[in-house]
CSV table of C-alpha atoms and ligand atoms in Angstrom, one decimal:
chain,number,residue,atom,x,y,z
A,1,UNK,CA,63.3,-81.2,144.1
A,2,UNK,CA,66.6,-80.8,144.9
A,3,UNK,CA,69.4,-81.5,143.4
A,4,UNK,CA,71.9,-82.2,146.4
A,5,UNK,CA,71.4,-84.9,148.7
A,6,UNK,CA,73.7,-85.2,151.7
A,7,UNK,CA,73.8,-88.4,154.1
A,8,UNK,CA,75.2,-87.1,157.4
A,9,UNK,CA,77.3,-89.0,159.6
A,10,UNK,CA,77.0,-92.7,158.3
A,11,UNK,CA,79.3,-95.5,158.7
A,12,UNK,CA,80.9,-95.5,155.3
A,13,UNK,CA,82.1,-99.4,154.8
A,14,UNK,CA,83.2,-99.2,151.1
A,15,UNK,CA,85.2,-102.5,150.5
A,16,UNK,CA,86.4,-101.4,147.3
A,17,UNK,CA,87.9,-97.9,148.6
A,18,UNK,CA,89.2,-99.5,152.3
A,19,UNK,CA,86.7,-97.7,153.9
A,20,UNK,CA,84.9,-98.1,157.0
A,21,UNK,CA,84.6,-94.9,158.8
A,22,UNK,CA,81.8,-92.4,160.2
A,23,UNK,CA,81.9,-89.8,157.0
A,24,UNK,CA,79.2,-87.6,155.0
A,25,UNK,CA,78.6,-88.0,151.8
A,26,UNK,CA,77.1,-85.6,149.2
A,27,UNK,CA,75.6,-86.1,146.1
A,28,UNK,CA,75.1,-83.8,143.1
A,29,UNK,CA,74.0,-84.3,139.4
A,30,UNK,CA,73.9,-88.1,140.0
A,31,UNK,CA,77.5,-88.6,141.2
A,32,UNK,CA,79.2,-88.5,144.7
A,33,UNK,CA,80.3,-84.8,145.0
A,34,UNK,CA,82.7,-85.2,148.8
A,35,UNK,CA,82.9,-87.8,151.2
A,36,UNK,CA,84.2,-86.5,154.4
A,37,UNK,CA,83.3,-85.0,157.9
A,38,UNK,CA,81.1,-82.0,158.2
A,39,UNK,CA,80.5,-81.2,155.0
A,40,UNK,CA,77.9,-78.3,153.9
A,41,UNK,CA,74.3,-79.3,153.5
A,42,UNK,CA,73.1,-76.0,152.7
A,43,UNK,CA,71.0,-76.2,149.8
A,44,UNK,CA,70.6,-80.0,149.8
A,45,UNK,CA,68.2,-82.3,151.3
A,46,UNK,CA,69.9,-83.9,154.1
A,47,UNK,CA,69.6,-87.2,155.5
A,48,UNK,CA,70.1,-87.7,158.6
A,49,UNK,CA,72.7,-91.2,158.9
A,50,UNK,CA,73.1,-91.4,162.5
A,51,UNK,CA,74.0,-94.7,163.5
A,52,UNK,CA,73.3,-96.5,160.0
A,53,UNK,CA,75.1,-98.0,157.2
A,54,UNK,CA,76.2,-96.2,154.0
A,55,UNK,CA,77.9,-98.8,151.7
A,56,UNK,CA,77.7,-99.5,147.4
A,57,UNK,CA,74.3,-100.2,146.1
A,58,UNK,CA,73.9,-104.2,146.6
A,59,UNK,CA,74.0,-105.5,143.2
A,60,UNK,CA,72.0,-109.1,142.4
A,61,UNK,CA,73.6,-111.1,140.3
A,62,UNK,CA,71.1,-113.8,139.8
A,63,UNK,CA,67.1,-113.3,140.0
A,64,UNK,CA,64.0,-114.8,137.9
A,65,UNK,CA,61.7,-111.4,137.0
A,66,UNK,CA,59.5,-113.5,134.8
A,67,UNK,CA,59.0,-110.8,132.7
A,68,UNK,CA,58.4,-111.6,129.7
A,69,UNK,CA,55.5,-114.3,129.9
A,70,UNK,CA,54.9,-115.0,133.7
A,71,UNK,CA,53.1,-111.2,134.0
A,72,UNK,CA,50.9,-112.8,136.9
A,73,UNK,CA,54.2,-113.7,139.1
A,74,UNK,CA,56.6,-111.1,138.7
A,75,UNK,CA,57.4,-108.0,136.3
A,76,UNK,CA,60.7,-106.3,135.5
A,77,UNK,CA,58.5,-103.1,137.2
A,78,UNK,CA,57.8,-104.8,140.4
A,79,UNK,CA,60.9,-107.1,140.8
A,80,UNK,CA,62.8,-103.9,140.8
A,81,UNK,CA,60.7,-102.3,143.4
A,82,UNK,CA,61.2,-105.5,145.7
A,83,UNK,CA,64.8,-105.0,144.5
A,84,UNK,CA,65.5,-101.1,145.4
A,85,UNK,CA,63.3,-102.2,148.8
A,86,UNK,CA,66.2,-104.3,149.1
A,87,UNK,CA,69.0,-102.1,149.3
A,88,UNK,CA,69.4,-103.1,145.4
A,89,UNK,CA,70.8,-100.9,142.3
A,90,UNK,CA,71.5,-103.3,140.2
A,91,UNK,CA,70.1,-106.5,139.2
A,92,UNK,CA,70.4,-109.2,136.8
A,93,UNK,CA,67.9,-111.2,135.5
A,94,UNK,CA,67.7,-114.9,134.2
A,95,UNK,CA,67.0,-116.1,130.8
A,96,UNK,CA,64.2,-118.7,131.6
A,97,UNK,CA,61.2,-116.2,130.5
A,98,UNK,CA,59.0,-116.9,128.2
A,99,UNK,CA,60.0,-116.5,125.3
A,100,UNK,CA,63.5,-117.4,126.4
A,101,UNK,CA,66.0,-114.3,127.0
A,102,UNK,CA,68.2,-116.3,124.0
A,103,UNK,CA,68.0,-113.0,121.3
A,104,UNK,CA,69.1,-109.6,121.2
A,105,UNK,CA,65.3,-108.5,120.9
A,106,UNK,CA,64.2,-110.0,124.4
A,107,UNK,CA,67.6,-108.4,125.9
A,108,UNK,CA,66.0,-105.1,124.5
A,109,UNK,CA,62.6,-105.9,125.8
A,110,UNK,CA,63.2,-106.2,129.3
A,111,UNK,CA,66.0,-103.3,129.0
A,112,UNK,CA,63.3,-100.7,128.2
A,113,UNK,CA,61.0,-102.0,130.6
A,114,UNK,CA,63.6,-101.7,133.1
A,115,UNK,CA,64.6,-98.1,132.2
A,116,UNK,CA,60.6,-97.4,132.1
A,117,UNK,CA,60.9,-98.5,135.7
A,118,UNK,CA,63.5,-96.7,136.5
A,119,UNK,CA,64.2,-98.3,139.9
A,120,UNK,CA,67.5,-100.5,139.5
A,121,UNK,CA,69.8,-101.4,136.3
A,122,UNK,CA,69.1,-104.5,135.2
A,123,UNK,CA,71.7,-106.8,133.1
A,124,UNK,CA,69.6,-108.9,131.5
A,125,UNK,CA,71.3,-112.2,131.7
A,126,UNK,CA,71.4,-114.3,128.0
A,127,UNK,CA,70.8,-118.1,127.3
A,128,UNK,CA,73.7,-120.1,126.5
A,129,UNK,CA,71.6,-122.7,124.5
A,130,UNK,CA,68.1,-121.8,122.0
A,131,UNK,CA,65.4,-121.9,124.0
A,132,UNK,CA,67.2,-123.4,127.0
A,133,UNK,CA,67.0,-126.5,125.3
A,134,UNK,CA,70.4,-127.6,125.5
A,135,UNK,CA,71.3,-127.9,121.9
A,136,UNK,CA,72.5,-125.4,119.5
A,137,UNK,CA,74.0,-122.3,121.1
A,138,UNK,CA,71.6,-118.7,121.3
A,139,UNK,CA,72.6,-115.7,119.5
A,140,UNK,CA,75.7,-115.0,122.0
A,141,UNK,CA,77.6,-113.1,119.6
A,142,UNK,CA,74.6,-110.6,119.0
A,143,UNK,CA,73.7,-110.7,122.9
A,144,UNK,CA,77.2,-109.4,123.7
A,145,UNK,CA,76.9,-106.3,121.0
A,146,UNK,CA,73.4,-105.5,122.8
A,147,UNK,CA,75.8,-105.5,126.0
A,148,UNK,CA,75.0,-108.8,127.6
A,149,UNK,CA,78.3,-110.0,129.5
A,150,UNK,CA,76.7,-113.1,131.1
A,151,UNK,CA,75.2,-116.3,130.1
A,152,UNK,CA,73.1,-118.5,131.6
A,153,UNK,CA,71.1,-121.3,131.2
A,154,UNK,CA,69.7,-121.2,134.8
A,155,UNK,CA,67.2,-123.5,135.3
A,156,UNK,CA,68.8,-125.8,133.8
A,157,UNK,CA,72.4,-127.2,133.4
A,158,UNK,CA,74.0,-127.0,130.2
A,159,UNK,CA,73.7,-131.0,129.3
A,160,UNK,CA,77.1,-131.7,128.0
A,161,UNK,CA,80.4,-130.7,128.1
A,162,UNK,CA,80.5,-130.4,124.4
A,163,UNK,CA,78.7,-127.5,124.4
A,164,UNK,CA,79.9,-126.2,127.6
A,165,UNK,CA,83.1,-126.1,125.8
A,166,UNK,CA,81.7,-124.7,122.5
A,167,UNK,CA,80.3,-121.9,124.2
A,168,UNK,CA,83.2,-120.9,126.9
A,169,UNK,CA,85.3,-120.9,123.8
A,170,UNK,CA,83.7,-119.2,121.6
A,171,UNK,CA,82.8,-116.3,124.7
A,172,UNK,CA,86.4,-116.2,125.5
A,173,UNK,CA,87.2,-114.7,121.8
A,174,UNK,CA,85.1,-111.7,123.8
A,175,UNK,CA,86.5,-108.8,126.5
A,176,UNK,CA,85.0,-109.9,130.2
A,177,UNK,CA,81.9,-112.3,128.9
A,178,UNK,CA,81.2,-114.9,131.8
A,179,UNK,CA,79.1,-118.5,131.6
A,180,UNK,CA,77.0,-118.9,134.8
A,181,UNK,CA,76.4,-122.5,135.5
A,182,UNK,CA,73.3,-124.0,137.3
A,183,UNK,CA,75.3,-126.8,138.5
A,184,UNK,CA,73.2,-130.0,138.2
A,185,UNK,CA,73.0,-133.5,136.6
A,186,UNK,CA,69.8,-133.8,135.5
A,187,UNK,CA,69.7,-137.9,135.5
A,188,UNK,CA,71.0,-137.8,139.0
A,189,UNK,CA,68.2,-134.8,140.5
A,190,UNK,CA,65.2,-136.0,138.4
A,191,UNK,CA,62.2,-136.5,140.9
A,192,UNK,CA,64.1,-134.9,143.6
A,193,UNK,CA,62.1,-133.2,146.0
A,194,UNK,CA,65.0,-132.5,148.7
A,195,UNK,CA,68.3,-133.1,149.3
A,196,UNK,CA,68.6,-136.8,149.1
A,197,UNK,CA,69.4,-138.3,153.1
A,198,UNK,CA,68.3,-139.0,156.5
A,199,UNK,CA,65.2,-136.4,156.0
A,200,UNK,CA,64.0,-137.5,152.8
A,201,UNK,CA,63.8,-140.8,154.5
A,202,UNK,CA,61.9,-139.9,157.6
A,203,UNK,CA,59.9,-137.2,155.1
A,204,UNK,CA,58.9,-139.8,152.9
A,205,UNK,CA,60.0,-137.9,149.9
A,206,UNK,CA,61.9,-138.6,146.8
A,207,UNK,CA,65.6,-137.1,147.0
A,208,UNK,CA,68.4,-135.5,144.8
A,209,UNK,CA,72.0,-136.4,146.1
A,210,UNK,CA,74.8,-133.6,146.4
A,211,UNK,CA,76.2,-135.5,143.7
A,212,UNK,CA,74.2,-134.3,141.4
A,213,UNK,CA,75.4,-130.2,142.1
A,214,UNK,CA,79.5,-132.0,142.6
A,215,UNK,CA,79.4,-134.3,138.9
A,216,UNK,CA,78.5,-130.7,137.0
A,217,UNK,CA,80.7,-128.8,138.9
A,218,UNK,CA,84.0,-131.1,138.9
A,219,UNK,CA,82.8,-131.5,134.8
A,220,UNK,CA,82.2,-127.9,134.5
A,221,UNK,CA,85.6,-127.2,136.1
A,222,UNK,CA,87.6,-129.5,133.9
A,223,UNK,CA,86.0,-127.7,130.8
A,224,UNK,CA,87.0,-124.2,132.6
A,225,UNK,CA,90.3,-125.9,132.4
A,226,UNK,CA,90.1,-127.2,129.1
A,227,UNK,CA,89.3,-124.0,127.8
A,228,UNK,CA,90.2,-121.0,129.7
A,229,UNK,CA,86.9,-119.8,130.1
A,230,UNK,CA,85.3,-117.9,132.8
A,231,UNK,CA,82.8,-119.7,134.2
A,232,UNK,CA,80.8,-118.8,137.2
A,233,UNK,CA,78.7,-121.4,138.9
A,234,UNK,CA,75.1,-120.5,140.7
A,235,UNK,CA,73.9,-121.2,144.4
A,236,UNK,CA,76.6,-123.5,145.2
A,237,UNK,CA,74.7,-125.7,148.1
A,238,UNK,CA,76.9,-129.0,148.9
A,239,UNK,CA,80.7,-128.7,150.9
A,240,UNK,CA,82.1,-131.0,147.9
A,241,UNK,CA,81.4,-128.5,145.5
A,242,UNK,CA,83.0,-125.8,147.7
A,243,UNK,CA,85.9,-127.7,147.9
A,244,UNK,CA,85.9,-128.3,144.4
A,245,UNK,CA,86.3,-124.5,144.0
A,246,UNK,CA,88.6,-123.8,146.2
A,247,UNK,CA,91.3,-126.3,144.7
A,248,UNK,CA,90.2,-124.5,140.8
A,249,UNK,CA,91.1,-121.5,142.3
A,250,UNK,CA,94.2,-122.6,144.2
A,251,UNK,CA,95.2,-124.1,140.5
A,252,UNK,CA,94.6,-120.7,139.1
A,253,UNK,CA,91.2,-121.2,136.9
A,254,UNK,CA,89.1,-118.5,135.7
A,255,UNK,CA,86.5,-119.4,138.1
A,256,UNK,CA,84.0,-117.6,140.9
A,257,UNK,CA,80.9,-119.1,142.8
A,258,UNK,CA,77.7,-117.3,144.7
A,259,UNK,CA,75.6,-118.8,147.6
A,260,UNK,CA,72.3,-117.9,148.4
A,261,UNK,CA,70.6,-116.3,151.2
A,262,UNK,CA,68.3,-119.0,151.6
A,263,UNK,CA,71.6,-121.7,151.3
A,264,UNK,CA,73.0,-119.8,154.2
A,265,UNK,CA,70.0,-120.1,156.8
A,266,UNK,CA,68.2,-123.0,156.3
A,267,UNK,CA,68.8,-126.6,156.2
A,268,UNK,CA,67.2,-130.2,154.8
A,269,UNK,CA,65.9,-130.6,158.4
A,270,UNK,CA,64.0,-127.1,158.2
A,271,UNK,CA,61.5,-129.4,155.8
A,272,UNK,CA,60.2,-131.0,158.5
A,273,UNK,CA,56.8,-129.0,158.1
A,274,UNK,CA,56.6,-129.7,154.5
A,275,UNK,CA,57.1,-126.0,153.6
A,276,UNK,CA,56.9,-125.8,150.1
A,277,UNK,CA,58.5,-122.5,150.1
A,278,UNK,CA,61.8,-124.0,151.3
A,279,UNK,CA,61.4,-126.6,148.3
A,280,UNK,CA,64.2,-124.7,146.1
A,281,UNK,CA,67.0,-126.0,143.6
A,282,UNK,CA,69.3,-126.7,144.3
A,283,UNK,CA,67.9,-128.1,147.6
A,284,UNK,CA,68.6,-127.3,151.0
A,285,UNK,CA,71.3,-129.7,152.3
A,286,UNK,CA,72.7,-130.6,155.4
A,287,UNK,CA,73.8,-128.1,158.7
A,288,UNK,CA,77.3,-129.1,157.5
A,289,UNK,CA,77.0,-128.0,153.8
A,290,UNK,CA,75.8,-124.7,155.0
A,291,UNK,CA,79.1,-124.6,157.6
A,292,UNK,CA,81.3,-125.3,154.9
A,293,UNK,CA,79.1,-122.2,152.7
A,294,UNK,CA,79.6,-119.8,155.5
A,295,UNK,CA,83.0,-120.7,156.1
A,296,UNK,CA,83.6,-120.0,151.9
A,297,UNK,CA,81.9,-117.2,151.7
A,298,UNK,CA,83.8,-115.9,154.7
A,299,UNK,CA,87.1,-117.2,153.3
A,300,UNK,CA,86.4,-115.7,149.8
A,301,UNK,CA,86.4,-119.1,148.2
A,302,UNK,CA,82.5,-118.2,147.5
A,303,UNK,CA,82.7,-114.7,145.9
A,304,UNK,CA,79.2,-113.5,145.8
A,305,UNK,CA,75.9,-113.7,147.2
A,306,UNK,CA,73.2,-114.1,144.8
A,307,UNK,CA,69.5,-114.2,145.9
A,308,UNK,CA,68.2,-116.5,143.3
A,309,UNK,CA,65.0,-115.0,143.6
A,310,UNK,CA,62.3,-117.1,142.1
A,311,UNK,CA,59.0,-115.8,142.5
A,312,UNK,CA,55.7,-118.3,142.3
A,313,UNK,CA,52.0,-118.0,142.1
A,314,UNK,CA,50.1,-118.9,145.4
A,315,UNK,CA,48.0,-121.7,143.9
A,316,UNK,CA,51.2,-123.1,142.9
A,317,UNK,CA,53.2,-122.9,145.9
A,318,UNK,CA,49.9,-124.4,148.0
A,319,UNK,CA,49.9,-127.6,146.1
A,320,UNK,CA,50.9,-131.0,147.3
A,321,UNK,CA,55.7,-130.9,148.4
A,322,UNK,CA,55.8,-132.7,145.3
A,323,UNK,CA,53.9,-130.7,142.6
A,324,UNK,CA,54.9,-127.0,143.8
A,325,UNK,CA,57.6,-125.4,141.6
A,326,UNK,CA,61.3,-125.0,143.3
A,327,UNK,CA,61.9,-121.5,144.4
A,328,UNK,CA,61.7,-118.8,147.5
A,329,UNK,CA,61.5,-114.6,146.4
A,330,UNK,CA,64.6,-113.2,148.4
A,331,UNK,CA,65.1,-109.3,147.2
A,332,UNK,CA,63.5,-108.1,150.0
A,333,UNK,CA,65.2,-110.1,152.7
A,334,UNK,CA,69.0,-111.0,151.2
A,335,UNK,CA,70.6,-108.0,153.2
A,336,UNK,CA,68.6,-108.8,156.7
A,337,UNK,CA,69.0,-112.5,156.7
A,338,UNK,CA,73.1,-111.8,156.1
A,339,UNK,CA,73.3,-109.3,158.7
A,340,UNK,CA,71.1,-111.6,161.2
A,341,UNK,CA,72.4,-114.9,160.3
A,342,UNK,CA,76.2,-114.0,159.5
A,343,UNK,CA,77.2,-111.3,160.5
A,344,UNK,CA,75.1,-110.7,163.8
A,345,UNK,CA,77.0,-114.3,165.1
A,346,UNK,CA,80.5,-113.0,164.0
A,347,UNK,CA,80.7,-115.3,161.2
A,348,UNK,CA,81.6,-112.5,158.9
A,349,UNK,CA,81.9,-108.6,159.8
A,350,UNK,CA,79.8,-105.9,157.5
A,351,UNK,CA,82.2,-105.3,155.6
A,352,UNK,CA,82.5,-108.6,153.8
A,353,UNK,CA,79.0,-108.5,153.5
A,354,UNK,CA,79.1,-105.8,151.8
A,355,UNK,CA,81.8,-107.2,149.6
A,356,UNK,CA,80.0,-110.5,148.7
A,357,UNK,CA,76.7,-108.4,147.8
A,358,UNK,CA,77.9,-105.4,146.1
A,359,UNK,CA,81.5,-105.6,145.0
A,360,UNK,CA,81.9,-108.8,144.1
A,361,UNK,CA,78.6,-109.3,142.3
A,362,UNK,CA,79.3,-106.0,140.3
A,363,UNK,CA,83.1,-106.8,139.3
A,364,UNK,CA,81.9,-110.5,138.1
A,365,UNK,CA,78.8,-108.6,136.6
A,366,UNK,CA,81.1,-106.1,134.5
A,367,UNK,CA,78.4,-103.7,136.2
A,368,UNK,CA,81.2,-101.0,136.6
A,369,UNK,CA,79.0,-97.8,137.9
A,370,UNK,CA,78.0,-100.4,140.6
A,371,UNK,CA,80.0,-102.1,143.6
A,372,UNK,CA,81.6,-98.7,144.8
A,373,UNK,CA,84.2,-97.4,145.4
A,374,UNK,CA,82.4,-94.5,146.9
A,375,UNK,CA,84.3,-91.3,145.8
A,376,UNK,CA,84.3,-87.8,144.2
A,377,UNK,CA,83.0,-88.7,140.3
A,378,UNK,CA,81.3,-92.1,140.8
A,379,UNK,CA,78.0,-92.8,140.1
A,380,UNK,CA,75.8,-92.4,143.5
A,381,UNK,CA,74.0,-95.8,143.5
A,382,UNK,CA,74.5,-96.6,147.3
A,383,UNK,CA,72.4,-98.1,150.0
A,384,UNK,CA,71.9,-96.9,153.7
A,385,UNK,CA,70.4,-99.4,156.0
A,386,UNK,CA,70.2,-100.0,160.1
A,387,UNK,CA,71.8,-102.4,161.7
A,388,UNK,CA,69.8,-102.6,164.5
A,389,UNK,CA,66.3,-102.4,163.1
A,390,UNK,CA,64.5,-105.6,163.4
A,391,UNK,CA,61.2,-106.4,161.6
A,392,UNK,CA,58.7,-109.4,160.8
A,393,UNK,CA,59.0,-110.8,157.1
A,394,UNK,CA,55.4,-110.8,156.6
A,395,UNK,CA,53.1,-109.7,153.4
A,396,UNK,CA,52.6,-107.2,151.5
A,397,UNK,CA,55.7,-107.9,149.9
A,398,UNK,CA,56.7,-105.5,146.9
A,399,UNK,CA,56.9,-108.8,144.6
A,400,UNK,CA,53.9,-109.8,143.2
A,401,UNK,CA,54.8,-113.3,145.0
A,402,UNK,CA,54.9,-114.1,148.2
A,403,UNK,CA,56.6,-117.2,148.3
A,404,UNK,CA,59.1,-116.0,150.8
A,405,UNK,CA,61.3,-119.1,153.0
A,406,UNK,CA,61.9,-116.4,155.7
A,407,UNK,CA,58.3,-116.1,156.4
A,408,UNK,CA,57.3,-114.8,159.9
A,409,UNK,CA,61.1,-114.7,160.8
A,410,UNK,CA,62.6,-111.4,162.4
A,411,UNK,CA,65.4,-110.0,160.8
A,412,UNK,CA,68.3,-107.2,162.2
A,413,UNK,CA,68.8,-104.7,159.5
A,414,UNK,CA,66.6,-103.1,157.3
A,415,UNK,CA,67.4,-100.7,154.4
A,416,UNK,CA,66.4,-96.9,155.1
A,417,UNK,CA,67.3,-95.7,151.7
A,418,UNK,CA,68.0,-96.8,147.9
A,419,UNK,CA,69.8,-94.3,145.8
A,420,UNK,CA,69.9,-95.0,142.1
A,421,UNK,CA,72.0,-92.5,140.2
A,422,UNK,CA,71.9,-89.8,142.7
A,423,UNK,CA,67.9,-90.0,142.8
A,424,UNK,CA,66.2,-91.9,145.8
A,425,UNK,CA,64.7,-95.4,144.5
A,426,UNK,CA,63.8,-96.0,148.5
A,427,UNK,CA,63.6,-93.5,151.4
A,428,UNK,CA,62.5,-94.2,155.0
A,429,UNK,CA,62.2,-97.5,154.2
A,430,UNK,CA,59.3,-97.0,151.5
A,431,UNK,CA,60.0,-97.2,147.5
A,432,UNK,CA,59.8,-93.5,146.0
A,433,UNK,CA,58.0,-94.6,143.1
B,501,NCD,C1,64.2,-121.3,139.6
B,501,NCD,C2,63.0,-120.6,139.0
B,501,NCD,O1,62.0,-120.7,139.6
B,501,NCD,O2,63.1,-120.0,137.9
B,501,NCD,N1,63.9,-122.0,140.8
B,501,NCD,C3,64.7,-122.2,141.8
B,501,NCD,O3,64.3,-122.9,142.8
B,501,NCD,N2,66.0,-121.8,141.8
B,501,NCD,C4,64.8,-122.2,138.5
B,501,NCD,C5,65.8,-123.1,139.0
B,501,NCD,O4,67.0,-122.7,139.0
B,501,NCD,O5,65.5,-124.2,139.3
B,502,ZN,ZN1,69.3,-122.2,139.1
């Protein structure tokens, strides 16, 4: 095997270096060795980068590997194969497994699974309450010393501001810890099948306002205030929230935001089929919340993209609109359905694509070998992908679910190659291991 790779003649679009430029790039021992034009491949394998995309390993910020307890839908194993498949080094996982991710010994368990794996790191993501359940506060401080450095109660919103402002305070006494919200008042969504308007009329179904994502979001914020906590807050979906954001920001609060893949393409009218796998939460809302997303994201007011990537059995996801669980898998498809959706119409260019999936993700994250910049001495977890490649989203998937909202849709851009620590996760377009 050897122990030098080179990627010849990529586009280099490194955000966090102000890079974007046709370079090589060699890597040695696990670390980038040179960037720069016509370097020496002797004695490494080289990869020919010809009119492809070299950028950071795309870092995932929020996913659901149901590992441990839902075994049948996804594993830490498999989640990171659909992950690397994605262009992905690093990922991090929610809490809502079974038993709940709310102790330094579940952290540990899907740690060593990970590194068993050996296909991305994963940052286990902590719960902020026992059990989810909204009451007494997990284990944070013994999380942290296992390494966690975000919280989350995804799934569910943390019920009160009480504890929202227990726990921001008491993870403030810690360096970098951040509090990921899922944004939602429960006695506002309950029963919601959809985003709450014209189409759950027509659609006959039962509807959750976007009040219920802006009451936890303008309550969240005024705790963020309250406190001086870093809070982050998950799949934003409405334009009220968004402009929630952007006046916390403008008014200096500790505060970032992520938007899905899925939040970005599709809308409450895409329902009209009664697809359950475009029944997520929060719910797809109207064409002009997802304007006002892409125009955040774009403007930086949303930091990151986040797939949100919720795996679900098929018998589950067949049922009736109403009984199927919320959720769409999106490793597999974040980085195509950005480069069709976004950046192929000029919305955004590459490069703050690459931003919002790699760099951003992994500075929020504290996932510091991650998110570039690519030079001599970092760690050489980087992705290569092709612009111009289109393919059918179609099973077999590498998740053990197949749940996907982007199902029989083409997408433009496709990764060629994973590298995880110098060692190819993904090559040709096919997982390594
Ligand atoms: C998530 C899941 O399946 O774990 N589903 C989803 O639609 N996002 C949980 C959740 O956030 O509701
Ligand atoms: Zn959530």
């Amino acid at each position: 095997m050897a122990e030098r790779t080179l990627f010849r003649g990529a586009r280099v679009v490194d955000p966090a270096a102000g890079l974007d430029d046709v370079m090589d790039v060699l890597v040695q021992e696990g670390g980038v060795a040179a960037v720069g034009s016509g370097l020496d491949g002797l004695g490494s394998t080289v990869l020919d980068c010809e009119g492809l995309v070299l950028a950071p390993g795309l870092v995932d910020m929020h996913a659901h590997l149901r590992q441990p307890g839902r075994e049948d839908k996804e594993t830490v194993e498999t989640g990171c194969r659909a992950a690397a498949a994605g262009g992905f080094t690093a990922v991090a996982p929610m809490a809502n497994t079974d038993p709940v991710a709310d102790n330094a010994a579940v952290i540990h368990e899907i740690r060593d699974l990970a590194v068993q794996a050996d296909l991305c790191n994963v940052f286990p993501v902590g719960a902020i309450t026992k059990g989810l359940e909204g009451e007494f506060m997990a284990d944070i401080g013994e999380m942290v010393e296992a390494g966690v450095r975000m919280f989350s109660d995804d799934g569910r919103c943390v019920p009160t501001a009480r504890i929202l402002r227990n726990a921001l305070t008491y993870a403030k006494t810690f360096d970098d810890v951040v509090l990921a919200e899922h944004c939602e008042d429960a006695s506002l969504a309950e029963g919601g099948q959809m985003h709450e308007g014209y189409h759950s009329y027509t659609l006959g179904l039962a509807g959750a306002p976007g009040e219920a994502e802006e009451i936890a979001v303008a309550r969240d914020l005024a705790v963020a205030r309250l406190t001086g906590g870093r809070l982050h807050l998950c799949h934003l979906s409405s334009a009220r929230s968004v402009e929630l954001v952007r006046r916390a920001k403008a008014e200096g609060l500790r505060v970032t935001a992520e938007v899905t893949p899925h939040h970005l393409v599709f809308s409450d009218e895409d329902l009209v089929a009664y697809d359950t796998n475009l029944k997520v939460n929060p719910p797809l809302r109207t064409a002009e919340d997802r304007a006002s997303l892409r125009a955040a994201l774009a403007d930086g007011t949303i930091d990151a993209i986040a797939t949100d990537h919720a795996p679900h059995a098929v018998e589950e996801k067949e049922a009736e609109f109403d009984r199927a669980p919320p959720g769409t898998i999106g490793l597999e498809t974040a980085l195509g359905a950005v480069l069709t959706e976004l950046v192929g119409p000029g919305l955004m260019d590459v490069r703050r694509a690459v931003e919002a999936m790699a760099v951003a993700p992994a500075r929020i994250l504290g996932a510091a070998d991650h998110g570039g910049p690519i030079e001599m001495g970092r760690p050489a977890n980087l992705v290569v992908f092709d612009p111009a490649a289109s393919w059918v989203v179609e099973p077999p998937f590498h998740s053990k679910s197949r749940n996907s909202a982007f199902l029989g849709r083409t997408l433009q851009g496709r990764v060629i190659h994973t590298m995880l620590r110098g060692e190819l996760t993904v090559t040709d377009g096919k997982p390594t291991r």
